[in-house]
PDB file of C-alpha atoms in Angstrom:
ATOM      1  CA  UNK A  68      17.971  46.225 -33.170  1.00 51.00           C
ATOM      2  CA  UNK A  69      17.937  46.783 -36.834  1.00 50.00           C
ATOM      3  CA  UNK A  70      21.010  48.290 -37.941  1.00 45.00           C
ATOM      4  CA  UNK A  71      21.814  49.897 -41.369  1.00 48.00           C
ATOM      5  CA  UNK A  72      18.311  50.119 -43.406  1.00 53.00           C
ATOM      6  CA  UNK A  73      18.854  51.881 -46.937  1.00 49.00           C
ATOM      7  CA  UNK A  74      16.682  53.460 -48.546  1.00 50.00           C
ATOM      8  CA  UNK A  75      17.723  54.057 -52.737  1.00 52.00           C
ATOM      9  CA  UNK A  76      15.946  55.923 -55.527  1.00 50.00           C
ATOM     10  CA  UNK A  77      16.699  53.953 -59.098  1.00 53.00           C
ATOM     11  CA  UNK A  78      15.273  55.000 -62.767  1.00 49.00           C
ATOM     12  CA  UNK A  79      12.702  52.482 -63.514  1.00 46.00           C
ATOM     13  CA  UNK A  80      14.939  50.672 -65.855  1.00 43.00           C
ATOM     14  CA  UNK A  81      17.724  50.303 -63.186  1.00 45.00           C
ATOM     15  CA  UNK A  82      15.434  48.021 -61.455  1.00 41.00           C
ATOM     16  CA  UNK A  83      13.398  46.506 -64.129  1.00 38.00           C
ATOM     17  CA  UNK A  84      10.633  43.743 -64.324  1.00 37.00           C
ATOM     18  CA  UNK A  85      11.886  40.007 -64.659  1.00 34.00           C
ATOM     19  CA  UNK A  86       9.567  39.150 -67.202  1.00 34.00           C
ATOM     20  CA  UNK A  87      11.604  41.696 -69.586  1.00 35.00           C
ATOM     21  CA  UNK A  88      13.560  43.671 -67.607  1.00 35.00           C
ATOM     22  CA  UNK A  89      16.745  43.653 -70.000  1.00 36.00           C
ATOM     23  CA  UNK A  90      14.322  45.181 -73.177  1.00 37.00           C
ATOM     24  CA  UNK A  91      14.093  49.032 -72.273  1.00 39.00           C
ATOM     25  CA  UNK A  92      17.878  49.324 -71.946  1.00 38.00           C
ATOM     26  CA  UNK A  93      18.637  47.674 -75.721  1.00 40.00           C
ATOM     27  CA  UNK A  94      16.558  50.844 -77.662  1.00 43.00           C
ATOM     28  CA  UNK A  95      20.182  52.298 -77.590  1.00 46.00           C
ATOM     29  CA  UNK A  96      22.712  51.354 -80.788  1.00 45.00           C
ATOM     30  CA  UNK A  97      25.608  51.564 -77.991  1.00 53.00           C
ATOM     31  CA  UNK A  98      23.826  49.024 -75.182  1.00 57.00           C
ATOM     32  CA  UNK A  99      23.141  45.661 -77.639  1.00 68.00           C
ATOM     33  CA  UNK A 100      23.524  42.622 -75.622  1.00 71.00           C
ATOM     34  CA  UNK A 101      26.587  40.032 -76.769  1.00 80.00           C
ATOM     35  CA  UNK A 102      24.860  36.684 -77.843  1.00 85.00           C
ATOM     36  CA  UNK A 103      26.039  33.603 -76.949  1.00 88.00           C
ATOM     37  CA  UNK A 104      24.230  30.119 -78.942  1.00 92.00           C
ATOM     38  CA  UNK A 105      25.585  26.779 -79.574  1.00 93.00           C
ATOM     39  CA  UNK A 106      28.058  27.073 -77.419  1.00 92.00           C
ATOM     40  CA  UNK A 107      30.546  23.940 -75.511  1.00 93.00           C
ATOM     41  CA  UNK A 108      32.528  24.901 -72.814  1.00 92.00           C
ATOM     42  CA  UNK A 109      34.313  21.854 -71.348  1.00 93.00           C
ATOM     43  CA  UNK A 110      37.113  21.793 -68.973  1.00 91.00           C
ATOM     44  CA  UNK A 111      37.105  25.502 -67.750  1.00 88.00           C
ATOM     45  CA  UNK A 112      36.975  27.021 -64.741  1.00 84.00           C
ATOM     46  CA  UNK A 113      39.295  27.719 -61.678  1.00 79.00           C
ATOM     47  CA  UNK A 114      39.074  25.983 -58.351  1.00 68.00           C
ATOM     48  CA  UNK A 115      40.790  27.297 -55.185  1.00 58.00           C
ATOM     49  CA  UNK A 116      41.993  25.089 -52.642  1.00 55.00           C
ATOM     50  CA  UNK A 117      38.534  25.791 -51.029  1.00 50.00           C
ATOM     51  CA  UNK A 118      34.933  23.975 -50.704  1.00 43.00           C
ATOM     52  CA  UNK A 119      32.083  24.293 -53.302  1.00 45.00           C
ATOM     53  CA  UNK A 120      30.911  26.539 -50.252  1.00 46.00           C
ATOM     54  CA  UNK A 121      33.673  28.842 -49.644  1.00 45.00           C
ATOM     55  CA  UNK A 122      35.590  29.707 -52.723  1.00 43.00           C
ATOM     56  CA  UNK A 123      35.741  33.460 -54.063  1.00 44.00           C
ATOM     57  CA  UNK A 124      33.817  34.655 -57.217  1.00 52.00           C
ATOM     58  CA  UNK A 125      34.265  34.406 -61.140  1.00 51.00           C
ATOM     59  CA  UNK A 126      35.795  30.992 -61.143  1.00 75.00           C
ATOM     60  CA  UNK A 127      32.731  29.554 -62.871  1.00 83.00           C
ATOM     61  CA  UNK A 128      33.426  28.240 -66.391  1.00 83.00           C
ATOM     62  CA  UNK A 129      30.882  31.135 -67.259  1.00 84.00           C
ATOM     63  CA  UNK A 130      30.366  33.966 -64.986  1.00 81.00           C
ATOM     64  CA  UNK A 131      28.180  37.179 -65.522  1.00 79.00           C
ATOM     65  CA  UNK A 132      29.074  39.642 -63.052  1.00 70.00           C
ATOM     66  CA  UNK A 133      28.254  43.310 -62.554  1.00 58.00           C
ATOM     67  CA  UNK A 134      26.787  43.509 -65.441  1.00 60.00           C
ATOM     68  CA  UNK A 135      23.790  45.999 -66.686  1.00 62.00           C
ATOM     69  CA  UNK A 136      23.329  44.693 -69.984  1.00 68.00           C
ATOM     70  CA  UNK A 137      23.895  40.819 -69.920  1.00 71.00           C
ATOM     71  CA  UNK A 138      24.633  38.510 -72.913  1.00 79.00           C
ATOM     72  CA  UNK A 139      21.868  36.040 -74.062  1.00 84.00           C
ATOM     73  CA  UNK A 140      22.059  32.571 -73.693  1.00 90.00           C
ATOM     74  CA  UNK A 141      21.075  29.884 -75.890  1.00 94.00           C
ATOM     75  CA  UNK A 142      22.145  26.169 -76.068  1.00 95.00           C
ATOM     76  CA  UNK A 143      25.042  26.518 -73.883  1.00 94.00           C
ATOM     77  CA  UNK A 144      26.828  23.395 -72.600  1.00 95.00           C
ATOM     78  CA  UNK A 145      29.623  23.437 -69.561  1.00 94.00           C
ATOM     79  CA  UNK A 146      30.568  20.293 -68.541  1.00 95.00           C
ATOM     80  CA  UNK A 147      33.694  19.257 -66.222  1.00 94.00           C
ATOM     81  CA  UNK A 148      34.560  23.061 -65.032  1.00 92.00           C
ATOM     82  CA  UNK A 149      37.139  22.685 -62.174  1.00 89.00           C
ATOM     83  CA  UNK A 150      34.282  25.087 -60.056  1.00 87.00           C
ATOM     84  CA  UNK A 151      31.260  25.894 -61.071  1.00 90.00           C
ATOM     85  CA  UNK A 152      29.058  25.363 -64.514  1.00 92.00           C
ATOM     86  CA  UNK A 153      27.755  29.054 -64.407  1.00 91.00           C
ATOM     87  CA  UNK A 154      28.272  31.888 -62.182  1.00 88.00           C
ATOM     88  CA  UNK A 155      25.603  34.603 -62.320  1.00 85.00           C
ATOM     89  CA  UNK A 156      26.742  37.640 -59.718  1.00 78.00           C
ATOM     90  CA  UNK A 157      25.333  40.987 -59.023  1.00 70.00           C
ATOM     91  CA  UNK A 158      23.171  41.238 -62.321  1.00 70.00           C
ATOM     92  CA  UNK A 159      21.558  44.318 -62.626  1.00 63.00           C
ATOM     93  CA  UNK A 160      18.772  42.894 -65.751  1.00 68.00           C
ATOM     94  CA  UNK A 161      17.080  40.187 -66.343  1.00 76.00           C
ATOM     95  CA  UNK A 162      19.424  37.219 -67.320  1.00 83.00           C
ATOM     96  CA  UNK A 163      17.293  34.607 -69.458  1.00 87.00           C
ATOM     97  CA  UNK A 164      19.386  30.794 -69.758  1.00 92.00           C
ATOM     98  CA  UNK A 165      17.942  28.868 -72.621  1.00 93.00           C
ATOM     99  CA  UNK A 166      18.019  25.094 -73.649  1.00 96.00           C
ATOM    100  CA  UNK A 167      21.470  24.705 -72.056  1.00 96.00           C
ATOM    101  CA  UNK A 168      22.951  21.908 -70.154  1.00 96.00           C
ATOM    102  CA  UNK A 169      25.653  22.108 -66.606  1.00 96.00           C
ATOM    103  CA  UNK A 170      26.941  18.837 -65.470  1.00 96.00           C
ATOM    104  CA  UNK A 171      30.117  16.917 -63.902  1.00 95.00           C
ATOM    105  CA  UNK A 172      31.354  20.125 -62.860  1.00 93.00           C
ATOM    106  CA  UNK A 173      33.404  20.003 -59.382  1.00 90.00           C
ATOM    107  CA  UNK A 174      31.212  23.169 -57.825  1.00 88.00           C
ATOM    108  CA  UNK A 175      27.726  23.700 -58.148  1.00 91.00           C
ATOM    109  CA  UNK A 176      25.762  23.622 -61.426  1.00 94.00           C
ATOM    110  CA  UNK A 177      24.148  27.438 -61.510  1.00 93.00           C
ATOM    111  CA  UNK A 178      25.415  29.712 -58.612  1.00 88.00           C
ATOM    112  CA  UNK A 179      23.125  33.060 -58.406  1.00 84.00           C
ATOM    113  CA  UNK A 180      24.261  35.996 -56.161  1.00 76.00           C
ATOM    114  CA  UNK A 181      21.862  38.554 -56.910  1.00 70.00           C
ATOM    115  CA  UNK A 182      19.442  41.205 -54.989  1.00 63.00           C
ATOM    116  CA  UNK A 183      16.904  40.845 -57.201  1.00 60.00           C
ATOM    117  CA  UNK A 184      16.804  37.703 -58.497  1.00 60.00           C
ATOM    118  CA  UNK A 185      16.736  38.425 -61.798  1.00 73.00           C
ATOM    119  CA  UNK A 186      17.470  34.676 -63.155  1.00 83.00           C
ATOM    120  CA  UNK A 187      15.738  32.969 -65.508  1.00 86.00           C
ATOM    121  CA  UNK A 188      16.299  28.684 -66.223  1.00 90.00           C
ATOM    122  CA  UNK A 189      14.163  27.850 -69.298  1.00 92.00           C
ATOM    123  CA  UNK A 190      14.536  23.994 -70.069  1.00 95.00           C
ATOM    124  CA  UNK A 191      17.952  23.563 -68.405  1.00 95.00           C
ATOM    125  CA  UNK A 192      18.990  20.116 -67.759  1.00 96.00           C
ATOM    126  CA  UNK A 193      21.190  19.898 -64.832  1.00 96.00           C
ATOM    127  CA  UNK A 194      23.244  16.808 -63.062  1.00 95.00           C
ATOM    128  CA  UNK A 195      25.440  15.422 -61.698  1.00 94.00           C
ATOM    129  CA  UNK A 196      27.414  17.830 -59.651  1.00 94.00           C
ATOM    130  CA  UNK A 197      29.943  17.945 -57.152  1.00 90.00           C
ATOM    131  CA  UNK A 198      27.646  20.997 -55.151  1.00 88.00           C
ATOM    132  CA  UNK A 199      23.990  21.800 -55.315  1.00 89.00           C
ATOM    133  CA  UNK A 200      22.122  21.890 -59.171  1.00 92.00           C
ATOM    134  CA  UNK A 201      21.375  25.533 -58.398  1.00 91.00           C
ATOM    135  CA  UNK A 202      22.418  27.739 -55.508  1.00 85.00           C
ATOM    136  CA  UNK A 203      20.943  30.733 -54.809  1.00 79.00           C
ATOM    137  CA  UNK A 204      22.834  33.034 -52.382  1.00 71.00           C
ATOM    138  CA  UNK A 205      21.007  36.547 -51.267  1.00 64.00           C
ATOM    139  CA  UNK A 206      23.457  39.301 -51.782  1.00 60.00           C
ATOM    140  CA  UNK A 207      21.241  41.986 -49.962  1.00 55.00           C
ATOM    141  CA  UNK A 208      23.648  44.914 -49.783  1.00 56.00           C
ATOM    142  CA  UNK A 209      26.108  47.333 -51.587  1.00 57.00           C
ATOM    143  CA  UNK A 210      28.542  49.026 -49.350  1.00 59.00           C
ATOM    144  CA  UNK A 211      28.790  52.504 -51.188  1.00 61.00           C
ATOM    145  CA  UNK A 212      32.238  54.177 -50.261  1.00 62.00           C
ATOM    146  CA  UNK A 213      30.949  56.808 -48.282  1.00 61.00           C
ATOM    147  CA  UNK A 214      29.373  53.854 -46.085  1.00 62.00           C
ATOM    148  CA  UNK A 215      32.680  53.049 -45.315  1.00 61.00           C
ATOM    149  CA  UNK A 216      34.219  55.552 -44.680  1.00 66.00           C
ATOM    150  CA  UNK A 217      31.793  57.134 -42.724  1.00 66.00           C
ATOM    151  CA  UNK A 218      31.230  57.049 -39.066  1.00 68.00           C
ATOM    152  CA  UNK A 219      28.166  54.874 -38.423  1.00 66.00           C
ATOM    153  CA  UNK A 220      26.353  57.058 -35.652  1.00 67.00           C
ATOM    154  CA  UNK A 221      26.852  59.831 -38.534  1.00 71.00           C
ATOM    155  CA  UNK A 222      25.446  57.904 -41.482  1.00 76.00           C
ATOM    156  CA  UNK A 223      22.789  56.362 -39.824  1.00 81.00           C
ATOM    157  CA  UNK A 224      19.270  58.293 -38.119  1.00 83.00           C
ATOM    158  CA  UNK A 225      17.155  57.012 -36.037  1.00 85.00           C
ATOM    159  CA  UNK A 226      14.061  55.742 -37.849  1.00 86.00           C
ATOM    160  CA  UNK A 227      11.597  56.547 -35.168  1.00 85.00           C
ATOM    161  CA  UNK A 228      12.806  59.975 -35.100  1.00 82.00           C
ATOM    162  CA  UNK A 229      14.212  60.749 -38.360  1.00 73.00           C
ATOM    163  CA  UNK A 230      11.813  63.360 -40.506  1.00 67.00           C
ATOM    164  CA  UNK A 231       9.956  62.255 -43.955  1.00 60.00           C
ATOM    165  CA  UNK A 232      12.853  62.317 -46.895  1.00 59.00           C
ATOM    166  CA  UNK A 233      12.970  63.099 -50.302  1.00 58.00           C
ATOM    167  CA  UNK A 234      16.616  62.957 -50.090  1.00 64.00           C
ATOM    168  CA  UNK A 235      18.770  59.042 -51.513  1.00 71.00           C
ATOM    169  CA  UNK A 236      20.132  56.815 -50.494  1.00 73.00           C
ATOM    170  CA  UNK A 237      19.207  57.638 -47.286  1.00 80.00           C
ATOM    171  CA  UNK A 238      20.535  55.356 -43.997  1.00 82.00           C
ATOM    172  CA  UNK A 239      19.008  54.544 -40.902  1.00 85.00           C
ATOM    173  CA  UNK A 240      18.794  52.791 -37.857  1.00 84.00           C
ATOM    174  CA  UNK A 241      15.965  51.108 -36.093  1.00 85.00           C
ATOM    175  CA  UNK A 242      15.909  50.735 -32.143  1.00 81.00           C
ATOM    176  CA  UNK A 243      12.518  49.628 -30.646  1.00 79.00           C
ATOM    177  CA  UNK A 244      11.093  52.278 -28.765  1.00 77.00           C
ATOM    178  CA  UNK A 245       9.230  49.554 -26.367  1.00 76.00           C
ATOM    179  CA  UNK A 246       7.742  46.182 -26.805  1.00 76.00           C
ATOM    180  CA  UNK A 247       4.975  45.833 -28.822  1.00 79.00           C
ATOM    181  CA  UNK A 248       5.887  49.400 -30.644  1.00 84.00           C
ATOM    182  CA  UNK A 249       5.882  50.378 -34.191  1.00 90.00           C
ATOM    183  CA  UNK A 250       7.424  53.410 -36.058  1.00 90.00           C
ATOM    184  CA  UNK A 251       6.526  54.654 -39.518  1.00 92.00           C
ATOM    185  CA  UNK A 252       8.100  56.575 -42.385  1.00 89.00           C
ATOM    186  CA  UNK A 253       7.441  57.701 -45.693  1.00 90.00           C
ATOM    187  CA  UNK A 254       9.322  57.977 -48.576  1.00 88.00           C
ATOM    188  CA  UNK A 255       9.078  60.362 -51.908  1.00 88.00           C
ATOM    189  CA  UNK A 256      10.970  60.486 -54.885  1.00 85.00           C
ATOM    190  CA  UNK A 257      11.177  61.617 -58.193  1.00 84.00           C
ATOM    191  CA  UNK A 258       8.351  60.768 -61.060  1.00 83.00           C
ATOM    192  CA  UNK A 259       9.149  57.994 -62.888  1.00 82.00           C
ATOM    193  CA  UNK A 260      11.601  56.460 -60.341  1.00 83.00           C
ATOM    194  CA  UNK A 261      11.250  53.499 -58.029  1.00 83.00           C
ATOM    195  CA  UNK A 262      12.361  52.960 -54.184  1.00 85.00           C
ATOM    196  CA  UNK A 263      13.917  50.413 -52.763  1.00 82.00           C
ATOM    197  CA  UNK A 264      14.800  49.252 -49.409  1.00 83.00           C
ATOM    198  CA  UNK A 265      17.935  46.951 -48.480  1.00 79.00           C
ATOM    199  CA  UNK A 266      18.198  45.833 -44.838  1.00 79.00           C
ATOM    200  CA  UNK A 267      21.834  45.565 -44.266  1.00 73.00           C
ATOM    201  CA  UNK A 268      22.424  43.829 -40.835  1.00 72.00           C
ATOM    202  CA  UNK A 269      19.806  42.533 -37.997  1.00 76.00           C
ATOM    203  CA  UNK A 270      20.747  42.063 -34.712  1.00 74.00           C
ATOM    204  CA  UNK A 271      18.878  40.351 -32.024  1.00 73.00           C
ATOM    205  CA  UNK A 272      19.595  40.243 -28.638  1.00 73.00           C
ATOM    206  CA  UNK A 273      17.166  38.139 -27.113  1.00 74.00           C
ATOM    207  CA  UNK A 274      15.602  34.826 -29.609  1.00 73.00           C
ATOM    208  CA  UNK A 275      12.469  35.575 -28.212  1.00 75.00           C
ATOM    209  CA  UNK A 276      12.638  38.894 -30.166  1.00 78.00           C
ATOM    210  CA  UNK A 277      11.126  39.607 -33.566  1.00 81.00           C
ATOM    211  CA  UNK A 278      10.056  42.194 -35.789  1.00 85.00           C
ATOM    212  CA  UNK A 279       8.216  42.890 -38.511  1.00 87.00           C
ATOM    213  CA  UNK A 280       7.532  45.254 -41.704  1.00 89.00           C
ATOM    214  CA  UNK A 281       4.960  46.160 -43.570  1.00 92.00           C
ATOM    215  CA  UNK A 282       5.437  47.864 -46.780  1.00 92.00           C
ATOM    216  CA  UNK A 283       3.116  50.232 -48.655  1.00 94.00           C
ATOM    217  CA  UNK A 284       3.041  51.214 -52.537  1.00 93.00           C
ATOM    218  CA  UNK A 285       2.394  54.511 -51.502  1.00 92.00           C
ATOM    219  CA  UNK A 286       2.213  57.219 -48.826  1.00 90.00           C
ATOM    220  CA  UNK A 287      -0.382  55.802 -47.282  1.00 92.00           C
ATOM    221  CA  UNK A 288      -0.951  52.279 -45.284  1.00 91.00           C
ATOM    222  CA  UNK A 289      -4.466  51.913 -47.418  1.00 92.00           C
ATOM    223  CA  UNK A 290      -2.499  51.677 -50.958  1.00 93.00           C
ATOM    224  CA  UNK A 291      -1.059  48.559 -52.336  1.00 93.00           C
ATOM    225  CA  UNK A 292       0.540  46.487 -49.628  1.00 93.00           C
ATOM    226  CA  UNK A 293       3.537  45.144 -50.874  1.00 90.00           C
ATOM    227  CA  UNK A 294       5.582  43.488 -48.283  1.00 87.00           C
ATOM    228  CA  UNK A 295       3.824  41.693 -44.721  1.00 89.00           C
ATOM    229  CA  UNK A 296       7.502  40.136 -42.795  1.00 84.00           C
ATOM    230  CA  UNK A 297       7.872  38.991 -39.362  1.00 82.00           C
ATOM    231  CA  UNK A 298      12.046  38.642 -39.079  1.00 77.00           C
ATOM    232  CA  UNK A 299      14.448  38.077 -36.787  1.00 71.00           C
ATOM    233  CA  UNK A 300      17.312  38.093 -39.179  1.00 69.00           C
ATOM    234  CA  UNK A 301      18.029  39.587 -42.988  1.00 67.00           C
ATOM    235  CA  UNK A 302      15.536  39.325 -45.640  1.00 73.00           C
ATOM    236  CA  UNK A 303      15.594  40.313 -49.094  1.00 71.00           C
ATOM    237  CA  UNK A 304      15.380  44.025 -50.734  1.00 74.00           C
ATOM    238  CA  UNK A 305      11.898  45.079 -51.502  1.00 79.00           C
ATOM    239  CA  UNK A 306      11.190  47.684 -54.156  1.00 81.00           C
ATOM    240  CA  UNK A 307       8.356  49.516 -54.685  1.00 87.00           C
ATOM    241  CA  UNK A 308       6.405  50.255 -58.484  1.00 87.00           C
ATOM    242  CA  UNK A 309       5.704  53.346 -57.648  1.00 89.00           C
ATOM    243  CA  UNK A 310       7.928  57.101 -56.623  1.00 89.00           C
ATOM    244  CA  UNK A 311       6.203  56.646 -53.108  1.00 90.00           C
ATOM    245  CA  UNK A 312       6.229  54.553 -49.990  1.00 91.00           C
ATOM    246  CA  UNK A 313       5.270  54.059 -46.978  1.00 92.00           C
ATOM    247  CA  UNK A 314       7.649  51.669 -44.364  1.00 92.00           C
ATOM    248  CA  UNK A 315       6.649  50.723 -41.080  1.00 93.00           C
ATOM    249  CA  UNK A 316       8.764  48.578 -38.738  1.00 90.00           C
ATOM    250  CA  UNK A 317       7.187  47.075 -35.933  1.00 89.00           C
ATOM    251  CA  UNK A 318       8.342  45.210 -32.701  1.00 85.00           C
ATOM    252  CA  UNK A 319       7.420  42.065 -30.960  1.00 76.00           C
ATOM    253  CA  UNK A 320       8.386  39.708 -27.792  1.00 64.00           C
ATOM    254  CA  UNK A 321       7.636  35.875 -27.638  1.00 58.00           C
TER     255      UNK A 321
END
């Protein structure tokens, strides 16, 4: 059983390309991005009586979190932080780390938590750490308030029965109909916008079980195929690059 699949419609520049993802929102005199270069940071950081594993968020020395328009970074050094180096959480553009050095902190060098991965380490020299040099920890989800709040077998249709929608975020749920079965939906939205699909719990009964989803850049399973996935537990957020697509979910017994 695949429980809580949503389905979002975002701008194109709310889920932009890494390569420059950050550029389209700067046109605006009121979005500029803070610069940081030449930059020491020594001694910094919090550290709660926790492991480098376990400790809560934005106790790095330098921590980006939340943020839609994200500083640049240029020669930055953080060395000795009581947690982590650098903290980059829930980034929402492309974050671009330059000619910068992390090392001797107590946590991990880099920590990511991002859906989209928008990270970028360009000649960063790294060592010497009481965690990993970089950890990279999915964060696949965003539990919306009305998610919350509401009941779950109200929220969430079935996705074998549920009707084509034009209608986001949209939320549903995804019981096999029988070994070996697949069910298929497509998805419409806006010109100009982009779809994207977060899988917000698996659960699996059986090991033997798995599933599997193929994604299409389109309405139709002969466009761009985007996404190929046999699962039996979460996997990352896959957007599409068009307003269109076509999901289908398939199931499968060892």
């Amino acid at each position: 059983m695949i429980n809580n699949i949503r389905f979002q419609s975002n701008h194109l520049s709310d889920i932009p390309h890494l390569s420059d993802s950050a550029s389209p929102l700067f046109n605006s005199l009121h979005q500029q991005p803070s610069i940081l270069n030449y930059v020491d940071i020594l001694h910094a950081g919090l550290r709660p009586e926790q492991t480098t594993r376990l400790y809560a968020e934005r106790h790095a020395a330098v921590t980006v979190f939340d943020n839609l328009i994200n500083p640049i970074f240029d020669n930055i050094t953080v060395l000795y932080s009581a947690s982590d180096g650098m903290n980059f959480s829930n980034v929402g553009s492309s974050v671009r780390l330059r000619n910068s050095i992390s090392a001797y902190n107590r946590g991990h060098g880099i920590t990511v938590t991002s859906r989209y991965g928008n990270v970028t380490l360009d000649n960063v020299y790294i060592h010497d750490n009481g965690g990993d040099g970089v950890n990279y920890a999915l964060n696949n989800t965003e539990w919306s308030v009305r998610e919350q709040e509401e009941s779950p077998q109200r929220l969430y249709k079935p996705f074998c029965e549920a009707a084509d929608t034009v209608e986001f975020p949209n939320y549903f749920s995804y019981r096999p109909q029988g070994a070996g079965t697949c069910c298929t939906q497509t998805f419409s939205s806006m010109y100009n916008t982009r779809l994207t699909l977060h899988f917000q719990s698996v659960f699996v009964n059986d090991n033997r079980t798995r599933f599997r989803v193929e994604i299409y850049d389109g309405k139709f399973d002969v466009m761009p195929l985007l996404a190929n996935i046999t699962f039996n537990r979460g996997i990352e957020s896959l957007s599409s690059y068009s307003n269109e697509l076509l999901v289908r979910l398939c199931h499968s017994c060892d």
